[in-house]
Tab-separated table of N, CA and C in Angstrom:
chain	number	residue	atom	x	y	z
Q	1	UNK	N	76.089	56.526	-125.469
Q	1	UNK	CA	76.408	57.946	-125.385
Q	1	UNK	C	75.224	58.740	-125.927
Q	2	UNK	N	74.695	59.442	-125.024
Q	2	UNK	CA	73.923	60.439	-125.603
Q	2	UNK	C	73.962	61.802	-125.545
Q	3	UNK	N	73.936	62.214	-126.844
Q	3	UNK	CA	73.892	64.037	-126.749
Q	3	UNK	C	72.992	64.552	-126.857
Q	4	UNK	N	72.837	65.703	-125.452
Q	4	UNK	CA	71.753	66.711	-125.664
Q	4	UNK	C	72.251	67.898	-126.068
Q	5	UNK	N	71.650	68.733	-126.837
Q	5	UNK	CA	71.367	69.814	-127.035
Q	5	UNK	C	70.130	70.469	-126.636
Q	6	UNK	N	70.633	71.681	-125.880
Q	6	UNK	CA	69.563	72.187	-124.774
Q	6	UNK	C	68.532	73.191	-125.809
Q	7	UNK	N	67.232	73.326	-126.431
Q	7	UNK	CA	66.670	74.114	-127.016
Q	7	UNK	C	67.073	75.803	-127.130
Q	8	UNK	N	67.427	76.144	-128.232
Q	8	UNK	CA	67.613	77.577	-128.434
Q	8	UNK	C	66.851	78.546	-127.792
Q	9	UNK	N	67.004	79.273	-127.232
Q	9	UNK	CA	65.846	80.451	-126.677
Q	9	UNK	C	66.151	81.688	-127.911
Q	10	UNK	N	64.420	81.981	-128.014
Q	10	UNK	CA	64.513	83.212	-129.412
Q	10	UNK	C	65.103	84.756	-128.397
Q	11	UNK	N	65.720	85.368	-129.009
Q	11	UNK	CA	66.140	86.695	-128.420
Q	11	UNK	C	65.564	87.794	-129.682
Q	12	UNK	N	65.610	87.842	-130.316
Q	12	UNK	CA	65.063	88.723	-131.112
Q	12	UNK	C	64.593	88.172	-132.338
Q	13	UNK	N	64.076	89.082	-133.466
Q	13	UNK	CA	63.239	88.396	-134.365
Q	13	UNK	C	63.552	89.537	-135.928
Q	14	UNK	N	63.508	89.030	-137.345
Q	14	UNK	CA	64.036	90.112	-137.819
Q	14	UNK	C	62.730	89.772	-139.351
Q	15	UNK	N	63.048	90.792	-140.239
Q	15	UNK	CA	61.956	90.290	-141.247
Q	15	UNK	C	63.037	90.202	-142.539
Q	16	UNK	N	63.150	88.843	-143.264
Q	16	UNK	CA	64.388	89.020	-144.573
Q	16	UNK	C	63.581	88.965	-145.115
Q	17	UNK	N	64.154	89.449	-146.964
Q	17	UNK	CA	63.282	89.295	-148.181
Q	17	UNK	C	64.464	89.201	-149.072
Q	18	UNK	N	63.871	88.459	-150.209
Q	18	UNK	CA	64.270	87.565	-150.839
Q	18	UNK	C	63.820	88.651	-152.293
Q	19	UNK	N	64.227	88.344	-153.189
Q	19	UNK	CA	63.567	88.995	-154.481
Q	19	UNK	C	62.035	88.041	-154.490
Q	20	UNK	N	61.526	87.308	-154.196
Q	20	UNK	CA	60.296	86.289	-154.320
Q	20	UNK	C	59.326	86.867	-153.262
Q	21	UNK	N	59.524	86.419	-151.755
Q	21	UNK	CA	59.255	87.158	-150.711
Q	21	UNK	C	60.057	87.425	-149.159
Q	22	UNK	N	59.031	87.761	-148.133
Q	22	UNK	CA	59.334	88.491	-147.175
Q	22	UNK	C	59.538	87.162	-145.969
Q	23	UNK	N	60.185	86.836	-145.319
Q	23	UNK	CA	60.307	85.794	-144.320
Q	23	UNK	C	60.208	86.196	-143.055
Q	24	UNK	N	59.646	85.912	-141.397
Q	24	UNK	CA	60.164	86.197	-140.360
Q	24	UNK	C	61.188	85.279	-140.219
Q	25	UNK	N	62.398	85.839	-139.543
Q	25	UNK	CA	63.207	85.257	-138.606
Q	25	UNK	C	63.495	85.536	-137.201
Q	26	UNK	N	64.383	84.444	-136.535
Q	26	UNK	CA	64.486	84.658	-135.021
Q	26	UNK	C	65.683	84.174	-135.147
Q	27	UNK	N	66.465	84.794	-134.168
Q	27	UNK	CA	67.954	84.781	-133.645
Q	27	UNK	C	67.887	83.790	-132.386
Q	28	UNK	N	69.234	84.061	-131.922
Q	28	UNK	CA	69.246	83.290	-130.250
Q	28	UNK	C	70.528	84.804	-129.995
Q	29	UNK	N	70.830	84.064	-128.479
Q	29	UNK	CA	71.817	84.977	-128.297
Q	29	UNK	C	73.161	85.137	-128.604
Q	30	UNK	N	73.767	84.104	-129.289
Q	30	UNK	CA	75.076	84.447	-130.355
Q	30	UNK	C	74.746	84.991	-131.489
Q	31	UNK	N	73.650	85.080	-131.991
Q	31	UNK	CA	73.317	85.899	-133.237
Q	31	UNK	C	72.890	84.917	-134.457
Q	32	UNK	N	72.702	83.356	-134.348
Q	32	UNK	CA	72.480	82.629	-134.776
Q	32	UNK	C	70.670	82.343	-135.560
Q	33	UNK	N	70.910	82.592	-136.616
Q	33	UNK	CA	69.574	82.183	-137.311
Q	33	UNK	C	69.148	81.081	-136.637
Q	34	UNK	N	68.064	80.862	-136.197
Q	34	UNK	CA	67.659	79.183	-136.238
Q	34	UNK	C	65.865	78.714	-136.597
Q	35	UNK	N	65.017	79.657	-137.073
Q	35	UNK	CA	64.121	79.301	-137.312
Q	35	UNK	C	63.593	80.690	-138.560
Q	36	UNK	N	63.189	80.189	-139.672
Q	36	UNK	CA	62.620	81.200	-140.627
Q	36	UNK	C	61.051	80.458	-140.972
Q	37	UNK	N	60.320	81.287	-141.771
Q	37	UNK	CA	59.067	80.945	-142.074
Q	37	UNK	C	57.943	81.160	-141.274
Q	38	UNK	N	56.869	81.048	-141.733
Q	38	UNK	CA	55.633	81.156	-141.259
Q	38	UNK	C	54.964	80.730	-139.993
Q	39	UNK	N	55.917	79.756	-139.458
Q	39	UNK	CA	55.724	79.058	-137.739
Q	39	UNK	C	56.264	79.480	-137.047
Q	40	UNK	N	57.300	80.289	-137.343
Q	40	UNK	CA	58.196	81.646	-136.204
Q	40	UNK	C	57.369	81.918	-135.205
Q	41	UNK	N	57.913	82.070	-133.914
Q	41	UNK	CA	57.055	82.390	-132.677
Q	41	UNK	C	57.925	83.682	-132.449
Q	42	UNK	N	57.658	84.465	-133.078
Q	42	UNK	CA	58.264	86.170	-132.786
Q	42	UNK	C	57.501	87.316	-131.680
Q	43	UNK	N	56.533	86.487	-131.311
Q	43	UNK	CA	55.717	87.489	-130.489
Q	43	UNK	C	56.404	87.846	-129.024
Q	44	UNK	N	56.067	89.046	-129.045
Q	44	UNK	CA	56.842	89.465	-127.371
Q	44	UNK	C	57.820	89.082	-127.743
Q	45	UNK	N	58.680	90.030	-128.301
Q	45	UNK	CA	60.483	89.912	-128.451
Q	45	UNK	C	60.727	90.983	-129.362
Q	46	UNK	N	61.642	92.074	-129.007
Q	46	UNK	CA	62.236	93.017	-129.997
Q	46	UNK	C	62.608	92.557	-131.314
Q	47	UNK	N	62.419	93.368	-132.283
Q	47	UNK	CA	62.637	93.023	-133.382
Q	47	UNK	C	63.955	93.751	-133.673
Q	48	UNK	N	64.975	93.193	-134.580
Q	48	UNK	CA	66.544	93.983	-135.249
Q	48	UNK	C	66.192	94.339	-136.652
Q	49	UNK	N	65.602	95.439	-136.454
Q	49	UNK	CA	66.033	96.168	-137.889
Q	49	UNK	C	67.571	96.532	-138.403
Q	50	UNK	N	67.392	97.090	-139.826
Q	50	UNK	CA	68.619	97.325	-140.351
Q	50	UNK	C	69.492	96.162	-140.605
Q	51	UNK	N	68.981	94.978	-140.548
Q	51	UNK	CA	70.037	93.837	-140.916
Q	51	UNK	C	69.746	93.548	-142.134
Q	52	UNK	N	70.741	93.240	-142.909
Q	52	UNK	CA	70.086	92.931	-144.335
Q	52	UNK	C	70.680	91.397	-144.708
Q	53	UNK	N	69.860	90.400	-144.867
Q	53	UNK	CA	69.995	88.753	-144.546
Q	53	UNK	C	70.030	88.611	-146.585
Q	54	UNK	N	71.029	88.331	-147.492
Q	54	UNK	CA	70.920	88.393	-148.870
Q	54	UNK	C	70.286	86.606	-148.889
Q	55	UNK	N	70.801	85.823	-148.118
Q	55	UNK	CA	70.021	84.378	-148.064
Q	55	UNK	C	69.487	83.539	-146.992
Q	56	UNK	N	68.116	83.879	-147.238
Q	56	UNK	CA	67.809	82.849	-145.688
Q	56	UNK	C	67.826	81.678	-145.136
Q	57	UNK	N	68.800	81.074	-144.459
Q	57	UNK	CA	69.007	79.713	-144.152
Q	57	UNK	C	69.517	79.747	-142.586
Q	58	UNK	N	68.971	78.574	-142.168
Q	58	UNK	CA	69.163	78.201	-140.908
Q	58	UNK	C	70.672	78.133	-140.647
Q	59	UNK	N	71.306	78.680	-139.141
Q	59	UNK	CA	72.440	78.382	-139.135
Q	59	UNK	C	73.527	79.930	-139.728
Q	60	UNK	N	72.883	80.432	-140.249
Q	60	UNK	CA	73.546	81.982	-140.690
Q	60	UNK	C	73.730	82.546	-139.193
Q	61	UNK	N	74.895	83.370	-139.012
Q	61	UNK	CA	75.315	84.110	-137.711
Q	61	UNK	C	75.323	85.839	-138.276
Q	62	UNK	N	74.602	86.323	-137.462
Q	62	UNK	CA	74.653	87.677	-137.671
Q	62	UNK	C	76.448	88.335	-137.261
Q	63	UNK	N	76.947	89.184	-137.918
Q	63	UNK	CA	78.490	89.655	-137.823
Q	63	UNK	C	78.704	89.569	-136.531
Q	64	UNK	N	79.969	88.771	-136.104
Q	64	UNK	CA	80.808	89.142	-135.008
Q	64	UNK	C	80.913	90.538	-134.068
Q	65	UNK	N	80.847	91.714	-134.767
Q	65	UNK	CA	81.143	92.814	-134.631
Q	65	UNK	C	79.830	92.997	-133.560
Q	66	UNK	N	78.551	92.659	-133.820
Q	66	UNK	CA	77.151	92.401	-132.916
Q	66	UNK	C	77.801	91.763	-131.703
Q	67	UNK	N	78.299	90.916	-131.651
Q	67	UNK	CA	78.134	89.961	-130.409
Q	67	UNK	C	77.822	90.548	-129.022
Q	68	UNK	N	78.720	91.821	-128.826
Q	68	UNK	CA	78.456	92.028	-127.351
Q	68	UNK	C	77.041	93.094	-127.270
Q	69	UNK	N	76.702	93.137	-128.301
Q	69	UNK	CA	75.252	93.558	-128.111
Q	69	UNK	C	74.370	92.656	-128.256
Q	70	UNK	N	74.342	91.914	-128.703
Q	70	UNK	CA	73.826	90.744	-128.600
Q	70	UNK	C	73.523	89.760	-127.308
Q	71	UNK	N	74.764	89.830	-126.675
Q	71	UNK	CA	75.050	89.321	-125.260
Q	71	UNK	C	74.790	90.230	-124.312
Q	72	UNK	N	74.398	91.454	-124.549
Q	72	UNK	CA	73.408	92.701	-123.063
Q	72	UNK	C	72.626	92.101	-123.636
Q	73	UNK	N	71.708	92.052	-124.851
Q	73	UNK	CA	70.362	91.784	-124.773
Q	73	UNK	C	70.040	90.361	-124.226
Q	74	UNK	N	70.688	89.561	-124.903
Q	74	UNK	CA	70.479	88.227	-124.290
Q	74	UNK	C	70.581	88.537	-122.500
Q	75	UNK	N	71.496	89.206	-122.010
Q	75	UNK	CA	71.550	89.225	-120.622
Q	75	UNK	C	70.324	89.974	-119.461
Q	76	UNK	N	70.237	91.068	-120.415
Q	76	UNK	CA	68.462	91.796	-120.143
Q	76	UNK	C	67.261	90.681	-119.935
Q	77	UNK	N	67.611	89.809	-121.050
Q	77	UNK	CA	66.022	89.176	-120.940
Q	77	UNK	C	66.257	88.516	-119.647
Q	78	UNK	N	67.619	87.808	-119.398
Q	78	UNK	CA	67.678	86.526	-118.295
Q	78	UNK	C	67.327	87.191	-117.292
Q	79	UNK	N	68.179	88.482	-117.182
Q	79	UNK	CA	68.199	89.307	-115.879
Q	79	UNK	C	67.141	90.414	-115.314
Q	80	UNK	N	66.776	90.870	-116.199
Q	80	UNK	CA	65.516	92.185	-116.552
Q	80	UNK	C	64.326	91.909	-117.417
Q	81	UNK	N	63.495	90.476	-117.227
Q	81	UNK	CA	62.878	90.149	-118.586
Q	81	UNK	C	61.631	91.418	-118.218
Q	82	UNK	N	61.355	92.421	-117.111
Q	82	UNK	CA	60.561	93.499	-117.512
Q	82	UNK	C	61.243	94.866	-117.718
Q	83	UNK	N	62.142	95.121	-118.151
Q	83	UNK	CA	62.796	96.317	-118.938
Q	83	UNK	C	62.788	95.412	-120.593
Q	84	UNK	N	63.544	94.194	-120.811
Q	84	UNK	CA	63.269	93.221	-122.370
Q	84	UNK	C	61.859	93.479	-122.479
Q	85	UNK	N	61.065	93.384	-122.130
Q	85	UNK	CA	59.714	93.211	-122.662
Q	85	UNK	C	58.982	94.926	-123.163
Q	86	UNK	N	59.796	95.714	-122.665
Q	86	UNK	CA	59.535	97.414	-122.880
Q	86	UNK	C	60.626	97.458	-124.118
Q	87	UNK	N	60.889	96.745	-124.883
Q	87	UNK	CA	61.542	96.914	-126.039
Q	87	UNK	C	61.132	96.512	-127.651
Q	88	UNK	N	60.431	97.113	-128.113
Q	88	UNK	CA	59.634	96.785	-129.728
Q	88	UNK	C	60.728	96.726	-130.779
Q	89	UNK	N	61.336	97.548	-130.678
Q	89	UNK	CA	62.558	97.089	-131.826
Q	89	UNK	C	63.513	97.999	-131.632
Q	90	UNK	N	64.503	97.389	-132.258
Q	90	UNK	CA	66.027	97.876	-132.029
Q	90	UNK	C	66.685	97.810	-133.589
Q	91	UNK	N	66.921	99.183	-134.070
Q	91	UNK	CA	67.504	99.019	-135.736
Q	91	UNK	C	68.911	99.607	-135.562
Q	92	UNK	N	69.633	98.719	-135.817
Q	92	UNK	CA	70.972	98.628	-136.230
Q	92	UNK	C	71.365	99.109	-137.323
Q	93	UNK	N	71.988	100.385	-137.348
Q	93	UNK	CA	72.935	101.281	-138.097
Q	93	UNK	C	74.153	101.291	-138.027
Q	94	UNK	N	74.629	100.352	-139.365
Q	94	UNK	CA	75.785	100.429	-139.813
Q	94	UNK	C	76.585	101.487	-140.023
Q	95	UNK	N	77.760	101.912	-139.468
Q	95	UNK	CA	78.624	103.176	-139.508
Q	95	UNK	C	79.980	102.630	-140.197
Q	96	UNK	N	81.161	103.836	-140.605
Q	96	UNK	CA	81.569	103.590	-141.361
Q	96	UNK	C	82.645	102.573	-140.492
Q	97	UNK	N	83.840	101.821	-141.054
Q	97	UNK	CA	84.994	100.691	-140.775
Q	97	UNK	C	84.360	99.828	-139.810
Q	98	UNK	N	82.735	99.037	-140.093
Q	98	UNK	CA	82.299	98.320	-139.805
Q	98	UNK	C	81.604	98.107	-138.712
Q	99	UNK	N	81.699	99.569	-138.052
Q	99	UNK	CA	81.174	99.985	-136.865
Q	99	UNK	C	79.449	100.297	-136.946
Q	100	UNK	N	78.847	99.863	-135.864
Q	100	UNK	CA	77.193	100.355	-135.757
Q	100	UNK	C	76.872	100.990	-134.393
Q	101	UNK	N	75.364	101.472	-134.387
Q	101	UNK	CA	75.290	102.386	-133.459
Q	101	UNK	C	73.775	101.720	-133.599
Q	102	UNK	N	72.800	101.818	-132.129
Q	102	UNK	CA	71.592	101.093	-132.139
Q	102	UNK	C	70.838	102.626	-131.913
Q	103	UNK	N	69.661	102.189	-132.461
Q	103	UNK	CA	68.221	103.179	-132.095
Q	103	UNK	C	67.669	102.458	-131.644
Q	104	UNK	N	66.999	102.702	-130.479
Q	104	UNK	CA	65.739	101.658	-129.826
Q	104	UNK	C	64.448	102.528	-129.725
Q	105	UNK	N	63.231	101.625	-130.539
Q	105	UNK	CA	61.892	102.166	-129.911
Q	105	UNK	C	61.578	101.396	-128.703
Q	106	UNK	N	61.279	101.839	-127.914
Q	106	UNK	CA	60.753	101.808	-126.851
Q	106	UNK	C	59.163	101.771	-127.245
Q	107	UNK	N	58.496	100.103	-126.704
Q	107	UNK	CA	57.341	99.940	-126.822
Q	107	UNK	C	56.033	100.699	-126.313
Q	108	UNK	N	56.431	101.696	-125.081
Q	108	UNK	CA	54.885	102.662	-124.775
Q	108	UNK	C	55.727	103.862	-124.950
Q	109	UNK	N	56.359	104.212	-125.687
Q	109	UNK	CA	56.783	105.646	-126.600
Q	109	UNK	C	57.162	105.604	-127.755
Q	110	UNK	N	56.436	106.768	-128.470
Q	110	UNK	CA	56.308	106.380	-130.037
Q	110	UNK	C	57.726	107.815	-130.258
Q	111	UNK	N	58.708	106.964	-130.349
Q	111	UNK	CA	59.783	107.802	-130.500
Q	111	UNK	C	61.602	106.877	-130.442
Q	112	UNK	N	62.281	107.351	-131.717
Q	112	UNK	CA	63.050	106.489	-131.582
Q	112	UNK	C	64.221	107.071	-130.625
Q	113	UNK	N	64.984	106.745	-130.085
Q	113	UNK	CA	66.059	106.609	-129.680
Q	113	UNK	C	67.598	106.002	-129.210
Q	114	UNK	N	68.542	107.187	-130.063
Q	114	UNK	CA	70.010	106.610	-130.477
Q	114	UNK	C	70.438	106.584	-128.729
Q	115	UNK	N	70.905	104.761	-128.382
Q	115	UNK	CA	71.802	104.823	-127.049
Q	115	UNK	C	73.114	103.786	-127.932
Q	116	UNK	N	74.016	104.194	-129.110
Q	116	UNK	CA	74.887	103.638	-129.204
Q	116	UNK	C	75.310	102.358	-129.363
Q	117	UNK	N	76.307	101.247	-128.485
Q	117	UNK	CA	76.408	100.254	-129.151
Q	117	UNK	C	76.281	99.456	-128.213
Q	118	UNK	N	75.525	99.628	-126.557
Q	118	UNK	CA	75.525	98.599	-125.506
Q	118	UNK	C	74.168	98.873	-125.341
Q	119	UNK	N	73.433	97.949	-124.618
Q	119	UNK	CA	72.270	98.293	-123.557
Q	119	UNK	C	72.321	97.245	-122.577
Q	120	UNK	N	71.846	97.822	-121.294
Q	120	UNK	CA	72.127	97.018	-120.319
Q	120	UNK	C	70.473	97.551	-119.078
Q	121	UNK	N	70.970	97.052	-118.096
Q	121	UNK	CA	69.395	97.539	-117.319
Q	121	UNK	C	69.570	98.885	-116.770
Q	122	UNK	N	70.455	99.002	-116.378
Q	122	UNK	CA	70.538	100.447	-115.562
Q	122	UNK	C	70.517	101.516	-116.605
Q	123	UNK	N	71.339	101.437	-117.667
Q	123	UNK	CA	70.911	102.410	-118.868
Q	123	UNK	C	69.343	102.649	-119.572
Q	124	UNK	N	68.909	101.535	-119.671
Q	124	UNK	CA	67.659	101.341	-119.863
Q	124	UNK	C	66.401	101.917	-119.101
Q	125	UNK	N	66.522	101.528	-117.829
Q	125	UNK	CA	65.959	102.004	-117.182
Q	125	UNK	C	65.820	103.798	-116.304
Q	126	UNK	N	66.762	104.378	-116.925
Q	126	UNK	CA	67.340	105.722	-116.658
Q	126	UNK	C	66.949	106.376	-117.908
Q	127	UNK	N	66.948	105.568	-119.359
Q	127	UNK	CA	65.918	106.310	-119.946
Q	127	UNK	C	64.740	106.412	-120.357
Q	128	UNK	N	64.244	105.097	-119.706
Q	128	UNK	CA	62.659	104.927	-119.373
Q	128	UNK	C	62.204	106.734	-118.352
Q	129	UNK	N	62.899	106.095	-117.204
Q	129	UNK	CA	62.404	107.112	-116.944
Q	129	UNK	C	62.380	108.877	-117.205
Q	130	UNK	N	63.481	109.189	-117.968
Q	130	UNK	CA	63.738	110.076	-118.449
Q	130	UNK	C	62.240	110.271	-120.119
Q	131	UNK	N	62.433	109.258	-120.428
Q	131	UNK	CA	60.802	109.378	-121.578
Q	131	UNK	C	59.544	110.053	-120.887
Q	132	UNK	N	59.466	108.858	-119.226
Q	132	UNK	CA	57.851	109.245	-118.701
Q	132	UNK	C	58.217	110.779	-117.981
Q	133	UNK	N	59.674	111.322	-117.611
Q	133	UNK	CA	59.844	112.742	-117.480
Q	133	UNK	C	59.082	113.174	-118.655
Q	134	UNK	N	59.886	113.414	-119.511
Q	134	UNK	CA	59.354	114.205	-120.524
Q	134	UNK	C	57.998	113.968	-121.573
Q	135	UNK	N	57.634	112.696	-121.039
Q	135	UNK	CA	55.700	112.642	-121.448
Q	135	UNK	C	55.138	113.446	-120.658
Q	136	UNK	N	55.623	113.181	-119.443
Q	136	UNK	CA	54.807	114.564	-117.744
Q	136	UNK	C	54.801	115.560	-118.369
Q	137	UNK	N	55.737	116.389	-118.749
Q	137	UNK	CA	55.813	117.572	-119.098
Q	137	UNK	C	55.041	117.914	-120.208
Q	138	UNK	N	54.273	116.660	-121.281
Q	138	UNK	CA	53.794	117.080	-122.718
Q	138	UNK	C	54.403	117.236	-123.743
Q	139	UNK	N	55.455	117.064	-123.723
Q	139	UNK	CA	56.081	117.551	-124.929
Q	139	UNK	C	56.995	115.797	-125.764
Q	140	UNK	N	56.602	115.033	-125.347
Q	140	UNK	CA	56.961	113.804	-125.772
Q	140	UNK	C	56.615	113.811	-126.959
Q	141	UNK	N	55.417	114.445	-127.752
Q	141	UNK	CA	54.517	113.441	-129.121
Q	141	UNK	C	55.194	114.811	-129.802
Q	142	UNK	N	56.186	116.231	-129.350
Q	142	UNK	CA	56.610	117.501	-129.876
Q	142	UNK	C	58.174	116.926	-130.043
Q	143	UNK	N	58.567	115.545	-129.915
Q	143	UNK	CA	59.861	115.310	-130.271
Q	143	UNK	C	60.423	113.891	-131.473
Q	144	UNK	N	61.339	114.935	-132.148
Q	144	UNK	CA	61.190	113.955	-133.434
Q	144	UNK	C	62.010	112.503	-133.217
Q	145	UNK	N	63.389	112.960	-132.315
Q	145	UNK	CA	64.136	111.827	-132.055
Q	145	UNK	C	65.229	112.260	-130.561
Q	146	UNK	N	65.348	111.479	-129.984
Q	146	UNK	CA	66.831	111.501	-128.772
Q	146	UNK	C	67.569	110.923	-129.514
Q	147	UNK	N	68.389	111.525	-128.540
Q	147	UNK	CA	69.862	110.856	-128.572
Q	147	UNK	C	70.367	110.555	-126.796
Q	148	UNK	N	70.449	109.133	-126.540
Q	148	UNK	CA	71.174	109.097	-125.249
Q	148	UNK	C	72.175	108.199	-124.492
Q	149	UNK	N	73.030	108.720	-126.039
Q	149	UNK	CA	74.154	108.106	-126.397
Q	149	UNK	C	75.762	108.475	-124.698
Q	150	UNK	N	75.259	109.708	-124.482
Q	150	UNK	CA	75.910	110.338	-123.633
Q	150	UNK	C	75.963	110.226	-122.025
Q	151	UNK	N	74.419	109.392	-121.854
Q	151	UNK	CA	73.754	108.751	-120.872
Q	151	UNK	C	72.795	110.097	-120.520
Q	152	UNK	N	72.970	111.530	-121.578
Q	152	UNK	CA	71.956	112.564	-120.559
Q	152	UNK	C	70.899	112.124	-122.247
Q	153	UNK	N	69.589	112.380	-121.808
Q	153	UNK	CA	68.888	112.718	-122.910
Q	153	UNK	C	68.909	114.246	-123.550
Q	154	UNK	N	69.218	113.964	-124.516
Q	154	UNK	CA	69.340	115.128	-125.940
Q	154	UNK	C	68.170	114.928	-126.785
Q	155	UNK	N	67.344	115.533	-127.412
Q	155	UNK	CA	66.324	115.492	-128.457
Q	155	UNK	C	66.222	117.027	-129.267
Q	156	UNK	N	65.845	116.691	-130.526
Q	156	UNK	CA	65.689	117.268	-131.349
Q	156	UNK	C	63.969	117.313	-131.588
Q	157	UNK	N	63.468	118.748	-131.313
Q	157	UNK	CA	61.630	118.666	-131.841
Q	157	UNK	C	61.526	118.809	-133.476
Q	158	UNK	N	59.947	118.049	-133.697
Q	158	UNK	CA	59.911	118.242	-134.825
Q	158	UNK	C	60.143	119.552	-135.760
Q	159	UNK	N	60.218	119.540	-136.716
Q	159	UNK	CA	60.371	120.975	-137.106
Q	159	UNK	C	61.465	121.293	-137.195
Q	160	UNK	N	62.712	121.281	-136.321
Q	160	UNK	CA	63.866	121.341	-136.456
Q	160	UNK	C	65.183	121.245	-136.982
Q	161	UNK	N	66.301	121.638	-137.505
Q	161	UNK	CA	66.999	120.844	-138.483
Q	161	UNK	C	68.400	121.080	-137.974
């Protein structure tokens, strides 16, 4: 009898710290730790901010409550690996009764933006293009943050309160 186990694929990548030091890690797509330390292959892959890892060990599962965001992204890369690859990081904001809401930077716009608690390709790609709208126009590097939570883009310019 022999068992295989088919190699993990990395889906995202996160940075823990320890009171000592700072570690990379990489996920898969259940949310599963499986590689920390200095040989991490994190390159080309969104990073999850906002997670806070109190011990780093192989085999830790990021909260349940993630999963189905977890599972668009995992599904982006299989399905869309060039909308996944237009993604630098994604920070996860915890809201209150355990609920979160994602900001994504978008890797050729220096600007964050709130799309809530799914991403998928068609959303993604509707606010890609809605960014290179509003780079055309100039006023992209005049905005502090979106919101396109609603599916329309909303932004707030700097300066504003």
């Amino acid at each position: 009898l022999m068992i295989r186990r088919p190699p993990r694929s990395t889906l995202s990548s996160s940075s823990a710290a320890s009171d000592v030091y700072k570690r990379q890690v990489v996920f898969d797509r259940e949310g599963v730790l499986f590689a920390a330390g200095s040989g991490v292959e994190a390159e080309n892959i969104p990073v999850l901010s906002g997670i806070k890892i109190e011990r780093i060990r192989t085999g830790l599962s990021l909260s349940d409550t993630l999963t189905p965001f977890l599972h668009d992204l995992g599904e982006l890369r299989q399905s869309h690996p060039e909308l996944y690859d237009l993604i630098s990081e994604i920070r996860i904001v915890m809201t209150g009764n355990g609920g979160y809401e994602l900001v994504l930077y978008p890797l050729s716009y220096p600007i964050r933006v709130w799309i809530g608690k799914r991403i998928n390709a068609g959303t993604l790609r509707y606010l890609l293009f809605a960014l290179h709208f509003v780079r055309e126009k100039g006023i992209l590097e005049k905005i502090d943050e979106a919101d396109f939570r609603t599916g329309e883009l909303v932004y707030r310019m700097k300066g504003e309160e």
